[in-house]
Amino acid sequence: MMRSIRWKLTSSYLLLVVLVLVIVTAYVTQALHRSYVSTYAYVVATQAKVISLMMREYAGKRNLAELQPMAQTLKWRKEAIIALIDATGRSTGPDAAASPELEKAFAGEESQAVRFDPATGETRVFAAAPILGPDNRIAGVVQVSAPEAWVWRQLRRMAPALGTASLLGLVAAFIVGMRLSRRITRPLEELGHAAERISTGDFASRAPVDETAELERLGRTFNRMTDRLQQTIAEITTERKKLEAIVSGMTDAVVATDRHGTLMLLNRAATDLLRADPAGALGRPARETIQGDRLPAMLEDATASGRITAEELPPGSVGDRVVEVHCAPYRDDQGEVIGAVAVLRDVTELRHSERLRRELTANVSHELRTPLTSIKGFTETLLDGAVRDEATSRRFLTIISSEADRLVKLVDDLLDLSQLESKRVTLDLRRVNVAALVAHTVDKLQPLAQGSGLLLEQAAPPEVWVTADRDRLEQVLTNLIDNALKYTPTGGRVDVRVAQADREVEISVSDTGKGIGPADLPHVFERFYRADRSRTRGSGGTGLGLAIARHIVEAHGGRIRVDSLLDEGTTFLFTIPQNG
Ligand SMILES: Nc1ncnc2c1ncn2[C@@H]1O[C@H](COP(=O)(O)OP(=O)(O)OP(=O)(O)O)[C@@H](O)[C@H]1O
Ligand SMILES: [Mg+2]
């Protein structure tokens, strides 16, 4: 059981008082006893002397035996014994054994002694005095004795008084002890309360400073310590917040586990990437909270081996993303591995654009190769002699010229696309009348439509205006109509319509052509994508037109989409916002 200082102080105080009382009582009792005994012995001795003097009066006339009854009348108490002993040493009354005081009395001296008396079986106070005869010779001796126990009886009478005094002393000691200990423990208790408040995080709390020297020092030291603690904690907190801000603000995802694989840290990028709930995930095993087992395994490996590892996780490990993971162990001051930290970078876009770049190179090379091969073939035939036949050489040169045109278009489109993709193109924004633009484009392409035996129609409300780059819009429209004409068999029709929607203009190009299959539909806006390569090769398309169109529409803040049914027709629709 824990005892309070207060209780300990009071009890030791009481113990001390009891001890002092016991010692004092023992000493006082001893001293009183001695003093009482000597007083008592004096009384007994005086008695013996008085009796001896009285007996002297009668010693000449009667013998001691006769005087005995008279002597007994002088007994002042029942337990007192008065013995007269004649000169021969015989007692004339009660027995009186040989004893030092008797010997001295026979030698003419009065004397006394406190000793054990075998006859009565108790300690008694003895006194003896000589009885002188008429001739001044010793006629006998008177011996008086009384029990020493009387002294104790006398002392015992004082016991209640002593007890009361002790009790009062104890009560006083208790009260004083309580007050004194209260005086000492209160500052300690307050110090304790302050310490408790600080332990719950209230670092502004201070202990009251007591004026007692030691407690004052304790209080001041405690407060200084708290100051330092508050300061240190504030510094640590700021440092931690700084670090947290840095880690949480990182674009790379950071995940840390301790040596048991428990999740210790997840920054914002990590919770986004791993789709984890930080509140539920922290403090739980990484294996339970992180989807897929590759990342937890890497963290475990780094913790177990103490080595840095790097790996690229394919889609499926962390959702559908491609993630580059660098995993490193972290150590304590002794160099012991106490966990691992992984930095994850979402490289999906990077890998995607890398792939696109590779594909682009392959595609461009391929597209360049076809016309170049053709040009080279015809040039060699001409050099081999065909040049001498004018009709043949004219036909071949026409083909060479058209292949060169195709090359120029391809290079122009590529340049255009690369500028649009790198957002290096600035739009020349003006107020554009949409109906006029559509009419102009349709008129421009009408001969092509007629040449292919197609009906090209337009329907546009007259006063619809947008703020846009007129040439770029014409480029989009031209490409869409050109596609519609290109991919619609003879006898079909192409409709260009303009509609005013909520703060934007919708322009659609529909045809009754061969349509685009559902498998190709999502890809038609990708560069170099052609739905039917074998057939469109002949049409001379490069597959860049729609990619360019999408970039132009999006640069205006609009959207482009396509609806199509195989063998029924296709509708391309794009919007241009009017507030831009
Ligand atoms: N109206 C349409 N009907 C059917 N297929 C179409 C239509 N418009 C586009 N496509 C398909 O989408 C592909 C991509 O069109 P895009 O305009 O980008 O390329 P292209 O017309 O082949 O070449 P370019 O326009 O560069 O000369 C086409 O090759 C074609 O397969
Ligand atoms: Mg096209």
XYZ file of C-alpha atoms and ligand atoms in Angstrom:
612
model
C 0.000 0.000 0.000
C 1.274 3.445 -0.894
C 1.330 5.817 2.054
C 1.227 9.552 1.596
C 4.099 11.703 2.790
C 1.604 13.433 5.010
C 0.698 10.219 6.743
C 4.339 9.184 6.990
C 5.372 12.527 8.435
C 2.535 12.603 10.955
C 3.092 9.028 12.016
C 6.823 9.479 12.467
C 6.115 12.637 14.350
C 3.739 10.737 16.623
C 6.225 7.919 16.992
C 8.874 10.407 18.014
C 6.600 11.956 20.609
C 5.635 8.534 21.966
C 9.310 7.599 22.154
C 10.152 10.829 23.985
C 7.224 10.291 26.312
C 8.321 6.748 27.068
C 11.911 7.793 27.727
C 10.880 10.781 29.829
C 8.338 8.702 31.751
C 10.935 6.004 32.381
C 13.506 8.531 33.577
C 11.066 10.549 35.659
C 9.614 7.428 37.190
C 13.101 6.230 38.055
C 14.062 9.580 39.520
C 10.793 9.885 41.430
C 11.205 6.356 42.672
C 14.674 7.091 43.935
C 13.535 10.285 45.577
C 10.459 8.623 47.085
C 12.516 5.719 48.346
C 15.022 8.022 50.004
C 12.228 10.102 51.551
C 10.526 6.940 52.658
C 13.746 5.540 54.037
C 14.185 8.746 55.978
C 10.687 8.384 57.452
C 11.379 4.780 58.441
C 14.734 5.795 59.903
C 13.105 8.642 61.878
C 10.549 6.182 63.206
C 13.288 3.812 64.330
C 15.074 6.723 65.986
C 11.933 7.923 67.793
C 11.156 4.424 69.047
C 14.761 3.946 70.194
C 14.600 7.217 72.135
C 11.250 6.258 73.746
C 12.596 2.835 74.616
C 15.586 4.393 76.268
C 13.267 5.936 78.831
C 12.065 2.481 79.812
C 15.116 0.413 79.171
C 16.344 0.602 82.711
C 13.030 -0.362 84.314
C 11.629 -3.086 82.131
C 13.061 -5.622 79.795
C 12.553 -5.291 76.057
C 9.975 -8.084 75.892
C 7.728 -6.088 78.133
C 8.151 -3.024 75.998
C 7.169 -4.897 72.933
C 3.395 -4.212 72.988
C 4.075 -0.540 73.497
C 6.408 -0.455 70.561
C 3.763 -2.116 68.441
C 1.305 0.645 69.209
C 3.622 2.965 67.349
C 3.020 1.067 64.094
C 1.722 3.654 61.709
C 0.657 1.118 59.157
C -0.380 -2.478 59.171
C 2.465 -3.704 56.936
C 5.097 -1.912 58.995
C 7.119 -4.210 61.184
C 8.709 -3.010 64.427
C 11.103 -5.444 66.044
C 12.986 -4.985 69.355
C 16.131 -7.021 69.630
C 17.871 -7.463 72.908
C 21.567 -7.265 73.483
C 21.957 -10.963 72.917
C 20.564 -10.521 69.402
C 17.268 -12.204 70.088
C 14.141 -10.695 68.803
C 11.490 -10.039 71.341
C 8.727 -9.832 68.802
C 8.641 -10.353 65.078
C 11.624 -12.179 63.639
C 14.589 -10.079 62.693
C 17.207 -11.936 60.778
C 20.824 -10.907 60.902
C 21.377 -8.010 58.564
C 23.881 -5.248 57.876
C 21.769 -2.506 59.437
C 21.388 -4.596 62.640
C 25.126 -5.091 62.839
C 25.685 -1.370 62.482
C 23.021 -0.647 65.133
C 24.726 -3.009 67.576
C 27.850 -1.066 66.794
C 26.000 2.073 67.968
C 25.150 3.515 64.582
C 21.786 4.246 63.085
C 21.478 2.887 59.609
C 19.095 1.950 56.886
C 18.888 -0.369 53.861
C 16.565 -1.305 51.080
C 16.771 -4.995 50.447
C 14.890 -8.158 49.824
C 13.385 -9.627 52.919
C 13.225 -13.450 52.799
C 10.802 -13.541 55.741
C 8.079 -11.575 53.968
C 9.269 -12.410 50.464
C 9.332 -8.770 49.329
C 11.686 -5.821 49.080
C 11.460 -3.639 52.113
C 12.962 -0.481 53.524
C 14.811 -1.270 56.712
C 16.073 1.087 59.447
C 17.707 0.186 62.729
C 18.719 2.290 65.769
C 20.471 1.298 68.997
C 18.561 1.522 72.300
C 20.884 2.810 74.963
C 20.513 1.732 78.567
C 20.856 4.071 81.614
C 24.569 3.335 81.587
C 24.764 4.426 77.987
C 25.402 0.847 76.996
C 23.544 -0.702 74.171
C 20.573 -2.474 75.689
C 19.084 -3.533 72.381
C 18.200 -2.467 68.927
C 14.972 -1.344 67.300
C 14.426 -2.392 63.691
C 11.626 -0.869 61.640
C 10.717 -1.958 58.147
C 8.067 -1.166 55.627
C 7.396 -2.623 52.119
C 9.032 -0.748 49.272
C 5.858 -1.436 47.264
C 4.333 1.544 49.017
C 6.548 3.787 46.964
C 5.147 2.218 43.804
C 1.663 2.637 45.150
C 2.439 6.256 45.671
C 3.862 6.545 42.178
C 0.901 4.791 40.657
C -1.282 7.523 41.994
C 0.478 9.826 39.591
C -0.254 7.560 36.625
C -3.593 9.192 35.614
C -1.987 12.601 35.656
C 0.925 11.303 33.604
C -1.456 9.534 31.210
C -3.526 12.679 30.709
C -0.401 14.687 30.087
C 0.845 12.084 27.592
C -2.502 12.004 25.832
C -2.552 15.775 25.601
C 1.006 15.649 24.318
C 0.023 13.099 21.686
C -2.985 15.086 20.559
C -0.838 18.199 20.355
C 1.819 16.237 18.494
C -0.815 14.927 16.098
C -2.214 18.371 15.396
C 1.204 19.955 15.023
C 2.393 16.971 12.963
C -0.583 17.234 10.638
C -0.123 20.944 10.178
C 3.577 20.671 9.662
C 3.245 17.859 7.155
C 0.440 19.736 5.423
C 2.759 22.686 5.187
C 5.413 20.491 3.549
C 3.155 18.367 1.393
C 0.969 21.140 -0.022
C 3.691 22.563 -2.279
C 4.608 19.006 -3.225
C 0.987 18.252 -4.051
C 0.769 21.406 -6.125
C 3.971 20.408 -7.850
C 2.389 17.007 -8.451
C -0.742 18.608 -9.921
C 1.366 20.804 -12.173
C 3.313 17.745 -13.301
C 0.033 15.931 -14.008
C -1.263 18.846 -16.070
C 1.992 18.938 -18.004
C 1.848 15.199 -18.592
C -1.572 15.697 -20.226
C -0.007 18.208 -22.600
C -0.740 21.505 -20.832
C 2.768 22.878 -21.111
C 1.717 26.360 -20.091
C 1.115 25.064 -16.554
C 3.624 26.139 -13.884
C 4.189 25.037 -10.280
C 3.719 27.628 -7.487
C 7.054 28.533 -5.908
C 7.071 27.953 -2.125
C 9.159 30.150 0.141
C 10.762 27.181 1.919
C 14.338 27.040 0.691
C 14.390 23.461 -0.624
C 10.868 23.598 -2.003
C 11.561 26.937 -3.610
C 14.539 25.433 -5.389
C 12.486 22.426 -6.374
C 9.660 24.631 -7.684
C 12.010 26.876 -9.643
C 13.929 23.936 -11.076
C 10.661 22.287 -12.011
C 9.441 25.428 -13.763
C 12.741 25.879 -15.547
C 12.532 22.281 -16.657
C 8.970 22.855 -17.903
C 10.129 25.946 -19.802
C 12.825 23.916 -21.488
C 10.370 21.116 -22.161
C 7.835 23.521 -23.666
C 10.525 25.101 -25.784
C 11.930 21.763 -26.914
C 8.499 20.403 -27.706
C 7.651 23.565 -29.623
C 10.886 23.215 -31.592
C 10.240 19.537 -32.268
C 6.651 20.299 -33.270
C 7.743 23.006 -35.695
C 10.392 20.716 -37.125
C 7.875 17.910 -37.450
C 5.306 20.188 -39.060
C 7.907 21.425 -41.496
C 8.853 17.875 -42.334
C 5.199 16.853 -42.595
C 4.491 19.799 -44.864
C 7.416 18.836 -47.065
C 6.455 15.165 -47.156
C 2.754 15.811 -47.654
C 3.439 18.418 -50.304
C 5.646 16.080 -52.291
C 4.230 15.072 -55.638
C 5.805 11.673 -55.191
C 3.921 9.275 -52.952
C 5.720 8.376 -49.718
C 4.895 5.281 -47.660
C 6.777 4.243 -44.532
C 6.479 1.151 -42.360
C 8.144 0.171 -39.103
C 10.119 -3.048 -38.673
C 6.925 -5.063 -38.098
C 5.415 -3.882 -41.350
C 2.993 -1.494 -39.656
C 2.094 1.543 -41.732
C 3.631 4.646 -40.161
C 3.280 7.294 -42.830
C 1.257 7.958 -45.942
C 1.456 11.344 -47.588
C -1.347 12.889 -49.603
C 0.051 11.701 -52.912
C 0.268 8.169 -51.451
C -3.343 8.140 -50.245
C -4.419 9.323 -53.700
C -2.277 6.835 -55.582
C -3.046 3.853 -53.339
C -6.637 4.944 -52.767
C -6.070 4.372 -49.041
C -7.915 5.985 -46.185
C -5.113 7.414 -44.028
C -7.213 7.402 -40.844
C -7.973 3.693 -41.159
C -4.649 2.630 -42.626
C -2.079 4.156 -40.270
C -1.029 1.880 -37.432
C -2.232 -1.221 -39.279
C -0.186 -3.814 -41.170
C 0.721 -2.570 -44.649
C -0.258 -5.941 -46.095
C -3.855 -5.428 -44.952
C -4.218 -1.841 -46.033
C -2.286 -1.599 -49.285
C -3.835 -3.329 -52.274
C -1.575 -5.793 -54.046
C 1.309 -7.472 -52.276
C 4.278 -6.220 -54.297
C 4.747 -2.917 -52.446
C 4.393 -4.448 -48.923
C 6.819 -7.165 -50.021
C 9.352 -4.564 -51.194
C 9.067 -2.717 -47.854
C 9.551 -5.994 -45.982
C 12.566 -6.891 -48.122
C 14.174 -3.510 -47.517
C 13.598 -3.868 -43.756
C 14.942 -7.416 -43.673
C 17.940 -6.948 -45.971
C 18.770 -3.298 -45.196
C 19.260 -2.719 -48.922
C 17.830 -0.118 -51.262
C 15.654 -1.556 -54.013
C 13.991 -0.063 -57.061
C 11.321 -1.583 -59.237
C 8.718 -0.564 -61.773
C 5.355 -2.071 -60.941
C 3.218 -2.853 -63.987
C -0.486 -1.942 -64.127
C -2.375 -4.246 -61.769
C 0.030 -3.902 -58.833
C -1.131 -0.421 -57.806
C -4.499 -0.018 -59.497
C -4.129 0.469 -63.240
C -1.094 2.726 -62.872
C 2.506 2.126 -63.815
C 4.451 2.957 -60.676
C 8.163 3.377 -60.174
C 9.085 2.410 -56.602
C 12.294 3.225 -54.728
C 12.439 1.491 -51.391
C 15.053 2.179 -48.718
C 15.496 1.056 -45.108
C 15.784 3.670 -42.383
C 17.870 3.262 -39.267
C 18.040 4.402 -35.660
C 21.063 6.081 -34.033
C 22.758 2.722 -33.545
C 22.450 1.941 -37.238
C 19.796 -0.715 -36.608
C 17.153 -0.960 -39.353
C 13.849 0.145 -37.843
C 11.670 0.278 -40.921
C 11.488 1.116 -44.576
C 10.303 4.013 -46.669
C 9.096 3.768 -50.234
C 8.843 6.606 -52.706
C 6.370 5.916 -55.483
C 6.146 7.851 -58.695
C 3.232 7.455 -61.057
C 4.993 7.051 -64.405
C 1.874 5.989 -66.347
C 1.781 9.220 -68.391
C 5.533 9.185 -68.828
C 5.579 5.621 -70.099
C 2.522 6.356 -72.249
C 4.125 9.374 -73.880
C 7.348 7.440 -74.307
C 5.380 4.765 -76.107
C 3.613 7.368 -78.224
C 6.944 8.910 -79.181
C 8.283 5.523 -80.209
C 5.135 4.835 -82.194
C 5.280 8.268 -83.766
C 8.797 7.686 -85.004
C 7.777 4.313 -86.413
C 4.631 5.761 -87.989
C 6.361 8.789 -89.496
C 9.117 6.632 -90.956
C 6.522 4.319 -92.359
C 4.396 7.117 -93.832
C 7.444 8.786 -95.372
C 8.686 5.552 -96.799
C 5.625 4.855 -98.989
C 5.746 8.038 -101.154
C 9.532 8.028 -101.173
C 9.627 4.437 -102.463
C 7.108 5.371 -105.124
C 9.072 8.500 -106.149
C 12.315 6.523 -106.281
C 10.706 3.739 -108.343
C 9.285 6.101 -110.979
C 12.477 8.207 -111.107
C 14.608 5.085 -111.746
C 12.201 3.895 -114.469
C 12.462 7.323 -116.096
C 16.274 7.250 -115.872
C 16.313 3.764 -117.338
C 14.847 5.148 -120.583
C 11.164 5.848 -120.034
C 12.048 9.533 -120.165
C 12.353 9.221 -123.922
C 8.645 8.401 -124.234
C 6.925 11.735 -123.618
C 3.501 10.345 -122.704
C 4.948 7.878 -120.193
C 7.323 10.393 -118.706
C 4.463 12.918 -118.270
C 2.349 10.248 -116.482
C 5.250 9.232 -114.248
C 6.150 12.840 -113.411
C 2.509 13.533 -112.468
C 2.623 10.573 -110.054
C 5.961 11.768 -108.689
C 4.526 15.264 -108.184
C 1.442 13.925 -106.368
C 3.602 11.730 -104.138
C 5.715 14.796 -103.373
C 2.493 16.698 -102.534
C 1.561 13.857 -100.217
C 4.955 14.162 -98.532
C 4.548 17.917 -98.174
C 1.053 17.464 -96.681
C 2.362 14.849 -94.275
C 5.209 17.054 -93.144
C 2.898 20.094 -92.856
C 0.364 18.098 -90.832
C 3.068 16.736 -88.565
C 4.457 20.194 -87.984
C 0.977 21.523 -87.309
C 0.193 18.714 -84.908
C 3.450 19.053 -83.036
C 2.837 22.798 -82.629
C -0.721 22.204 -81.446
C 0.391 19.492 -79.021
C 3.120 21.596 -77.544
C 0.559 24.433 -77.174
C 2.873 26.737 -79.117
C 0.020 27.858 -81.343
C -1.636 31.167 -80.533
C -5.182 31.504 -81.777
C -6.030 34.561 -83.793
C -9.374 35.180 -82.102
C -12.024 37.251 -83.928
C -15.776 37.458 -84.210
C -16.736 34.807 -86.718
C -20.147 34.368 -88.372
C -20.622 30.593 -88.311
C -23.148 30.460 -91.182
C -20.767 32.390 -93.449
C -17.866 30.129 -92.497
C -19.901 26.973 -93.180
C -21.178 28.367 -96.516
C -17.621 29.245 -97.579
C -16.231 25.796 -96.688
C -19.132 23.931 -98.294
C -18.777 25.990 -101.471
C -15.051 25.234 -101.518
C -15.668 21.477 -101.290
C -18.764 21.360 -103.511
C -16.746 20.451 -106.649
C -15.153 17.519 -104.786
C -18.628 16.322 -103.724
C -19.989 16.594 -107.201
C -16.935 14.782 -108.556
C -17.689 11.877 -106.201
C -21.399 11.941 -106.987
C -22.402 13.037 -103.493
C -24.962 15.524 -102.232
C -23.422 18.139 -99.879
C -26.006 20.225 -97.994
C -25.824 22.882 -95.291
C -28.299 24.333 -92.774
C -27.226 27.207 -90.518
C -29.152 30.005 -88.743
C -27.793 33.307 -90.147
C -26.835 35.290 -87.023
C -24.745 32.909 -84.996
C -21.400 34.340 -83.927
C -18.437 32.889 -82.069
C -15.098 34.305 -81.018
C -12.611 32.001 -82.710
C -9.657 31.614 -85.035
C -11.443 31.601 -88.388
C -8.750 29.753 -90.372
C -8.428 27.069 -87.734
C -12.210 26.526 -87.636
C -12.196 26.249 -91.407
C -9.392 23.676 -91.090
C -11.538 21.555 -88.739
C -14.615 21.862 -90.884
C -12.696 21.106 -94.063
C -11.223 17.972 -92.567
C -14.591 16.721 -91.287
C -16.352 17.355 -94.635
C -13.377 15.940 -96.532
C -13.539 12.762 -94.406
C -17.316 12.498 -94.933
C -16.879 12.842 -98.684
C -13.927 10.461 -98.688
C -15.623 7.687 -96.740
C -19.105 7.892 -98.322
C -19.794 5.902 -101.465
C -21.299 7.537 -104.556
C -24.975 8.408 -104.242
C -24.723 9.244 -100.513
C -25.187 12.603 -98.870
C -23.327 14.815 -96.438
C -25.122 17.339 -94.187
C -23.474 20.211 -92.346
C -25.678 21.709 -89.619
C -25.222 24.520 -87.142
C -27.253 24.726 -83.946
C -27.284 27.303 -81.167
C -27.046 25.555 -77.758
C -26.651 26.952 -74.270
C -23.842 29.542 -74.660
C -22.127 27.458 -77.310
C -22.496 26.600 -80.974
C -22.780 23.016 -82.151
C -21.556 22.185 -85.647
C -22.173 18.708 -86.992
C -21.124 16.892 -90.152
C -23.208 13.781 -90.920
C -22.834 11.362 -93.765
C -24.505 8.221 -95.003
C -21.194 6.489 -95.534
C -19.634 3.245 -94.465
C -19.445 4.210 -90.778
C -16.813 3.367 -88.192
C -16.852 0.095 -86.247
C -17.236 0.216 -82.430
C -13.704 -1.103 -81.994
C -12.225 1.814 -83.977
C -14.541 4.540 -82.756
C -12.656 5.425 -79.550
C -9.378 5.731 -81.472
C -10.224 7.865 -84.489
C -8.878 11.018 -82.831
C -5.470 9.444 -82.289
C -2.771 10.457 -84.730
C -2.049 8.058 -87.563
C -5.161 6.069 -86.678
C -7.041 4.825 -89.667
C -10.053 2.579 -89.303
C -9.476 0.528 -92.414
C -5.854 0.732 -93.399
C -6.021 -1.326 -96.552
C -8.843 0.735 -98.034
C -7.933 4.177 -96.845
C -4.376 3.822 -98.043
C -5.748 4.477 -101.485
C -7.582 7.579 -100.332
C -4.252 9.137 -99.469
C -5.115 9.943 -95.845
C -2.410 9.977 -93.171
C -4.658 9.689 -90.143
C -3.623 13.072 -88.737
C -6.679 15.125 -89.723
C -8.893 14.254 -86.739
C -6.008 14.544 -84.268
C -5.393 18.077 -85.526
C -9.148 18.847 -85.443
C -9.446 17.689 -81.826
C -6.515 19.864 -80.769
C -7.967 22.921 -82.471
C -11.445 22.416 -80.939
C -9.985 21.882 -77.471
C -7.755 24.931 -77.834
C -10.994 26.915 -78.284
C -12.405 25.377 -75.096
C -14.807 23.149 -77.025
C -15.388 19.390 -77.339
C -15.514 17.049 -80.290
C -17.206 13.664 -80.473
C -18.319 11.092 -82.960
C -21.354 8.826 -83.370
C -21.324 6.132 -85.978
C -23.065 2.945 -87.108
C -21.271 0.611 -89.482
C -22.697 0.858 -93.046
C -25.245 3.516 -92.005
C -23.247 6.663 -91.508
C -21.205 8.839 -89.218
C -21.834 12.108 -87.405
C -18.985 14.265 -86.106
C -20.089 17.040 -83.764
C -18.017 19.765 -82.187
C -18.859 22.726 -79.970
C -17.310 26.175 -79.717
C -18.134 28.210 -76.596
C -19.529 31.702 -77.271
C -18.227 33.528 -74.219
C -14.582 32.973 -75.111
N -16.880 10.252 -91.963
C -16.165 9.142 -91.763
N -16.675 7.937 -92.108
C -15.963 6.805 -91.897
N -14.715 6.771 -91.369
C -14.173 7.938 -91.029
C -14.848 9.172 -91.191
N -14.040 10.173 -90.758
C -12.915 9.573 -90.332
N -12.979 8.238 -90.485
C -11.958 7.245 -90.124
O -11.107 7.847 -89.169
C -9.758 7.811 -89.654
C -9.028 9.037 -89.212
O -9.480 10.202 -89.879
P -8.449 11.369 -90.153
O -9.166 12.487 -90.733
O -7.760 11.604 -88.886
O -7.445 10.720 -91.142
P -7.494 10.587 -92.705
O -8.712 11.231 -93.183
O -7.325 9.145 -92.976
O -6.220 11.366 -93.134
P -6.007 12.928 -93.288
O -7.237 13.575 -92.776
O -4.811 13.204 -92.487
O -5.779 13.127 -94.758
C -9.892 7.679 -91.101
O -8.770 7.072 -91.670
C -11.128 6.830 -91.266
O -10.812 5.477 -91.158
Mg -9.284 13.290 -92.886
